[in-house]
Amino acid sequence: QVQLVESGGGLVQAGGSLRLSCVASGSIFSINVMGWYRQAPGKQRELVAQLTSGGSTNYANSVKGRFTISRDNVKNTVALQMNSLKPEDTAVYYCNFRDFRWGFSDYWGQGTQVTVSS
């Protein structure tokens, strides 16, 4: 019932910036977490950043100081501003919506490719 649509991925040189956006639609429960995960070839999926409906943030150590997550609770959108990008940031980035209506349930976007060249 929850659909996520992502945009903003692409190719960028090291040191550059990208902004990812995600819009959630459908049956939106007011208590939730929206965030971003990424998965590089041969690597496990990892949390990049997340932001609760109450305003609490959580960042992976590898992106602290470079990435900023934000959300609009009215529009049900979440964005990830990525600055000072490194080749190690190359991955498929997935928007995540965590619904706490029954414990928690995860919904995922289709993924958007971010490629950082050296």
PDB file of C-alpha atoms in Angstrom:
ATOM      1  CA  GLN A   1       0.000   0.000   0.000  1.00  0.00           C
ATOM      2  CA  VAL A   2       3.013   2.287   0.411  1.00  0.00           C
ATOM      3  CA  GLN A   3       4.832   3.231  -2.761  1.00  0.00           C
ATOM      4  CA  LEU A   4       8.173   5.023  -2.901  1.00  0.00           C
ATOM      5  CA  VAL A   5       9.446   6.937  -5.902  1.00  0.00           C
ATOM      6  CA  GLU A   6      13.092   7.992  -5.986  1.00  0.00           C
ATOM      7  CA  SER A   7      14.939  10.473  -8.130  1.00  0.00           C
ATOM      8  CA  GLY A   8      18.262  12.265  -8.304  1.00  0.00           C
ATOM      9  CA  GLY A   9      20.824   9.558  -8.944  1.00  0.00           C
ATOM     10  CA  GLY A  10      23.463   9.878 -11.603  1.00  0.00           C
ATOM     11  CA  LEU A  11      27.132  10.219 -12.414  1.00  0.00           C
ATOM     12  CA  VAL A  12      29.283  12.770 -10.634  1.00  0.00           C
ATOM     13  CA  GLN A  13      32.991  13.409 -10.196  1.00  0.00           C
ATOM     14  CA  ALA A  14      34.696  12.974  -6.849  1.00  0.00           C
ATOM     15  CA  GLY A  15      34.161  16.025  -4.696  1.00  0.00           C
ATOM     16  CA  GLY A  16      30.851  16.818  -6.326  1.00  0.00           C
ATOM     17  CA  SER A  17      27.321  16.765  -4.975  1.00  0.00           C
ATOM     18  CA  LEU A  18      24.026  15.047  -5.635  1.00  0.00           C
ATOM     19  CA  ARG A  19      20.611  15.341  -4.048  1.00  0.00           C
ATOM     20  CA  LEU A  20      18.363  12.295  -3.831  1.00  0.00           C
ATOM     21  CA  SER A  21      14.635  12.654  -3.307  1.00  0.00           C
ATOM     22  CA  CYS A  22      11.919  10.176  -2.406  1.00  0.00           C
ATOM     23  CA  VAL A  23       8.154  10.586  -2.251  1.00  0.00           C
ATOM     24  CA  ALA A  24       5.972   8.172  -0.286  1.00  0.00           C
ATOM     25  CA  SER A  25       2.344   7.628  -1.188  1.00  0.00           C
ATOM     26  CA  GLY A  26      -0.459   5.304  -0.158  1.00  0.00           C
ATOM     27  CA  SER A  27      -1.450   4.298   3.352  1.00  0.00           C
ATOM     28  CA  ILE A  28       0.960   6.424   5.371  1.00  0.00           C
ATOM     29  CA  PHE A  29       1.129   5.771   9.112  1.00  0.00           C
ATOM     30  CA  SER A  30       2.067   8.916  11.000  1.00  0.00           C
ATOM     31  CA  ILE A  31       4.696   7.231  13.179  1.00  0.00           C
ATOM     32  CA  ASN A  32       7.438   6.139  10.853  1.00  0.00           C
ATOM     33  CA  VAL A  33      11.063   6.368   9.844  1.00  0.00           C
ATOM     34  CA  MET A  34      12.218   7.419   6.412  1.00  0.00           C
ATOM     35  CA  GLY A  35      15.759   6.900   5.289  1.00  0.00           C
ATOM     36  CA  TRP A  36      18.297   5.767   2.767  1.00  0.00           C
ATOM     37  CA  TYR A  37      20.266   2.560   2.386  1.00  0.00           C
ATOM     38  CA  ARG A  38      22.860   1.682  -0.208  1.00  0.00           C
ATOM     39  CA  GLN A  39      24.376  -1.452  -1.648  1.00  0.00           C
ATOM     40  CA  ALA A  40      27.561  -1.666  -3.671  1.00  0.00           C
ATOM     41  CA  PRO A  41      28.522  -4.724  -5.749  1.00  0.00           C
ATOM     42  CA  GLY A  42      29.882  -7.432  -3.480  1.00  0.00           C
ATOM     43  CA  LYS A  43      28.904  -5.513  -0.366  1.00  0.00           C
ATOM     44  CA  GLN A  44      26.118  -5.828   2.163  1.00  0.00           C
ATOM     45  CA  ARG A  45      23.292  -3.348   2.174  1.00  0.00           C
ATOM     46  CA  GLU A  46      24.064  -0.653   4.704  1.00  0.00           C
ATOM     47  CA  LEU A  47      22.199   2.149   6.365  1.00  0.00           C
ATOM     48  CA  VAL A  48      23.226   5.564   5.099  1.00  0.00           C
ATOM     49  CA  ALA A  49      20.907   7.855   7.023  1.00  0.00           C
ATOM     50  CA  GLN A  50      17.475   7.833   8.582  1.00  0.00           C
ATOM     51  CA  LEU A  51      15.155  10.395  10.069  1.00  0.00           C
ATOM     52  CA  THR A  52      12.180   9.666  12.306  1.00  0.00           C
ATOM     53  CA  SER A  53       8.860  11.461  12.176  1.00  0.00           C
ATOM     54  CA  GLY A  54       9.894  12.962  15.524  1.00  0.00           C
ATOM     55  CA  GLY A  55      13.059  14.481  14.099  1.00  0.00           C
ATOM     56  CA  SER A  56      15.794  12.108  15.290  1.00  0.00           C
ATOM     57  CA  THR A  57      18.623  11.356  12.868  1.00  0.00           C
ATOM     58  CA  ASN A  58      21.046   8.497  12.459  1.00  0.00           C
ATOM     59  CA  TYR A  59      24.003   8.489  10.046  1.00  0.00           C
ATOM     60  CA  ALA A  60      26.525   5.902   9.007  1.00  0.00           C
ATOM     61  CA  ASN A  61      29.985   6.847  10.226  1.00  0.00           C
ATOM     62  CA  SER A  62      31.266   6.864   6.658  1.00  0.00           C
ATOM     63  CA  VAL A  63      28.958   9.714   5.627  1.00  0.00           C
ATOM     64  CA  LYS A  64      28.853  11.875   8.749  1.00  0.00           C
ATOM     65  CA  GLY A  65      29.722  15.455   7.941  1.00  0.00           C
ATOM     66  CA  ARG A  66      29.143  14.946   4.217  1.00  0.00           C
ATOM     67  CA  PHE A  67      25.520  13.813   3.864  1.00  0.00           C
ATOM     68  CA  THR A  68      22.420  15.464   5.274  1.00  0.00           C
ATOM     69  CA  ILE A  69      18.976  13.896   5.481  1.00  0.00           C
ATOM     70  CA  SER A  70      15.787  15.921   5.644  1.00  0.00           C
ATOM     71  CA  ARG A  71      12.068  15.237   5.432  1.00  0.00           C
ATOM     72  CA  ASP A  72       8.732  16.922   5.021  1.00  0.00           C
ATOM     73  CA  ASN A  73       6.103  15.230   7.185  1.00  0.00           C
ATOM     74  CA  VAL A  74       3.252  16.906   5.317  1.00  0.00           C
ATOM     75  CA  LYS A  75       4.377  15.926   1.829  1.00  0.00           C
ATOM     76  CA  ASN A  76       5.808  12.579   2.997  1.00  0.00           C
ATOM     77  CA  THR A  77       9.100  13.179   1.279  1.00  0.00           C
ATOM     78  CA  VAL A  78      12.678  12.534   2.290  1.00  0.00           C
ATOM     79  CA  ALA A  79      15.824  13.894   0.701  1.00  0.00           C
ATOM     80  CA  LEU A  80      19.509  13.130   0.977  1.00  0.00           C
ATOM     81  CA  GLN A  81      21.965  15.882   0.196  1.00  0.00           C
ATOM     82  CA  MET A  82      25.312  14.280  -0.624  1.00  0.00           C
ATOM     83  CA  ASN A  83      28.372  16.515  -0.654  1.00  0.00           C
ATOM     84  CA  SER A  84      32.081  15.799  -1.052  1.00  0.00           C
ATOM     85  CA  LEU A  85      31.283  12.551  -2.804  1.00  0.00           C
ATOM     86  CA  LYS A  86      33.923   9.843  -2.965  1.00  0.00           C
ATOM     87  CA  PRO A  87      34.290   6.859  -5.315  1.00  0.00           C
ATOM     88  CA  GLU A  88      33.533   4.671  -2.293  1.00  0.00           C
ATOM     89  CA  ASP A  89      30.032   6.164  -2.269  1.00  0.00           C
ATOM     90  CA  THR A  90      29.244   4.444  -5.566  1.00  0.00           C
ATOM     91  CA  ALA A  91      26.239   2.194  -4.984  1.00  0.00           C
ATOM     92  CA  VAL A  92      22.564   1.698  -5.606  1.00  0.00           C
ATOM     93  CA  TYR A  93      20.705   3.888  -3.143  1.00  0.00           C
ATOM     94  CA  TYR A  94      17.327   2.771  -1.841  1.00  0.00           C
ATOM     95  CA  CYS A  95      14.674   4.874  -0.189  1.00  0.00           C
ATOM     96  CA  ASN A  96      13.250   3.161   2.887  1.00  0.00           C
ATOM     97  CA  PHE A  97       9.969   3.683   4.710  1.00  0.00           C
ATOM     98  CA  ARG A  98       9.616   1.932   8.073  1.00  0.00           C
ATOM     99  CA  ASP A  99       6.038   1.634   9.309  1.00  0.00           C
ATOM    100  CA  PHE A 100       5.500   0.974  13.028  1.00  0.00           C
ATOM    101  CA  ARG A 101       1.810   0.147  12.805  1.00  0.00           C
ATOM    102  CA  TRP A 102       2.508  -3.542  13.595  1.00  0.00           C
ATOM    103  CA  GLY A 103       5.988  -3.707  15.032  1.00  0.00           C
ATOM    104  CA  PHE A 104       7.773  -2.470  11.949  1.00  0.00           C
ATOM    105  CA  SER A 105       7.449  -3.135   8.251  1.00  0.00           C
ATOM    106  CA  ASP A 106       9.896  -1.959   5.605  1.00  0.00           C
ATOM    107  CA  TYR A 107       8.956  -0.593   2.205  1.00  0.00           C
ATOM    108  CA  TRP A 108      11.540   0.078  -0.458  1.00  0.00           C
ATOM    109  CA  GLY A 109      11.962   2.186  -3.527  1.00  0.00           C
ATOM    110  CA  GLN A 110      13.237   0.738  -6.779  1.00  0.00           C
ATOM    111  CA  GLY A 111      16.746   2.045  -6.193  1.00  0.00           C
ATOM    112  CA  THR A 112      18.720   4.729  -7.959  1.00  0.00           C
ATOM    113  CA  GLN A 113      22.310   4.375  -9.133  1.00  0.00           C
ATOM    114  CA  VAL A 114      24.921   6.793  -7.830  1.00  0.00           C
ATOM    115  CA  THR A 115      28.300   6.597  -9.526  1.00  0.00           C
ATOM    116  CA  VAL A 116      31.230   8.708  -8.372  1.00  0.00           C
ATOM    117  CA  SER A 117      34.207   8.828 -10.700  1.00  0.00           C
ATOM    118  CA  SER A 118      37.771   9.585  -9.674  1.00  0.00           C
TER     119      SER A 118
END
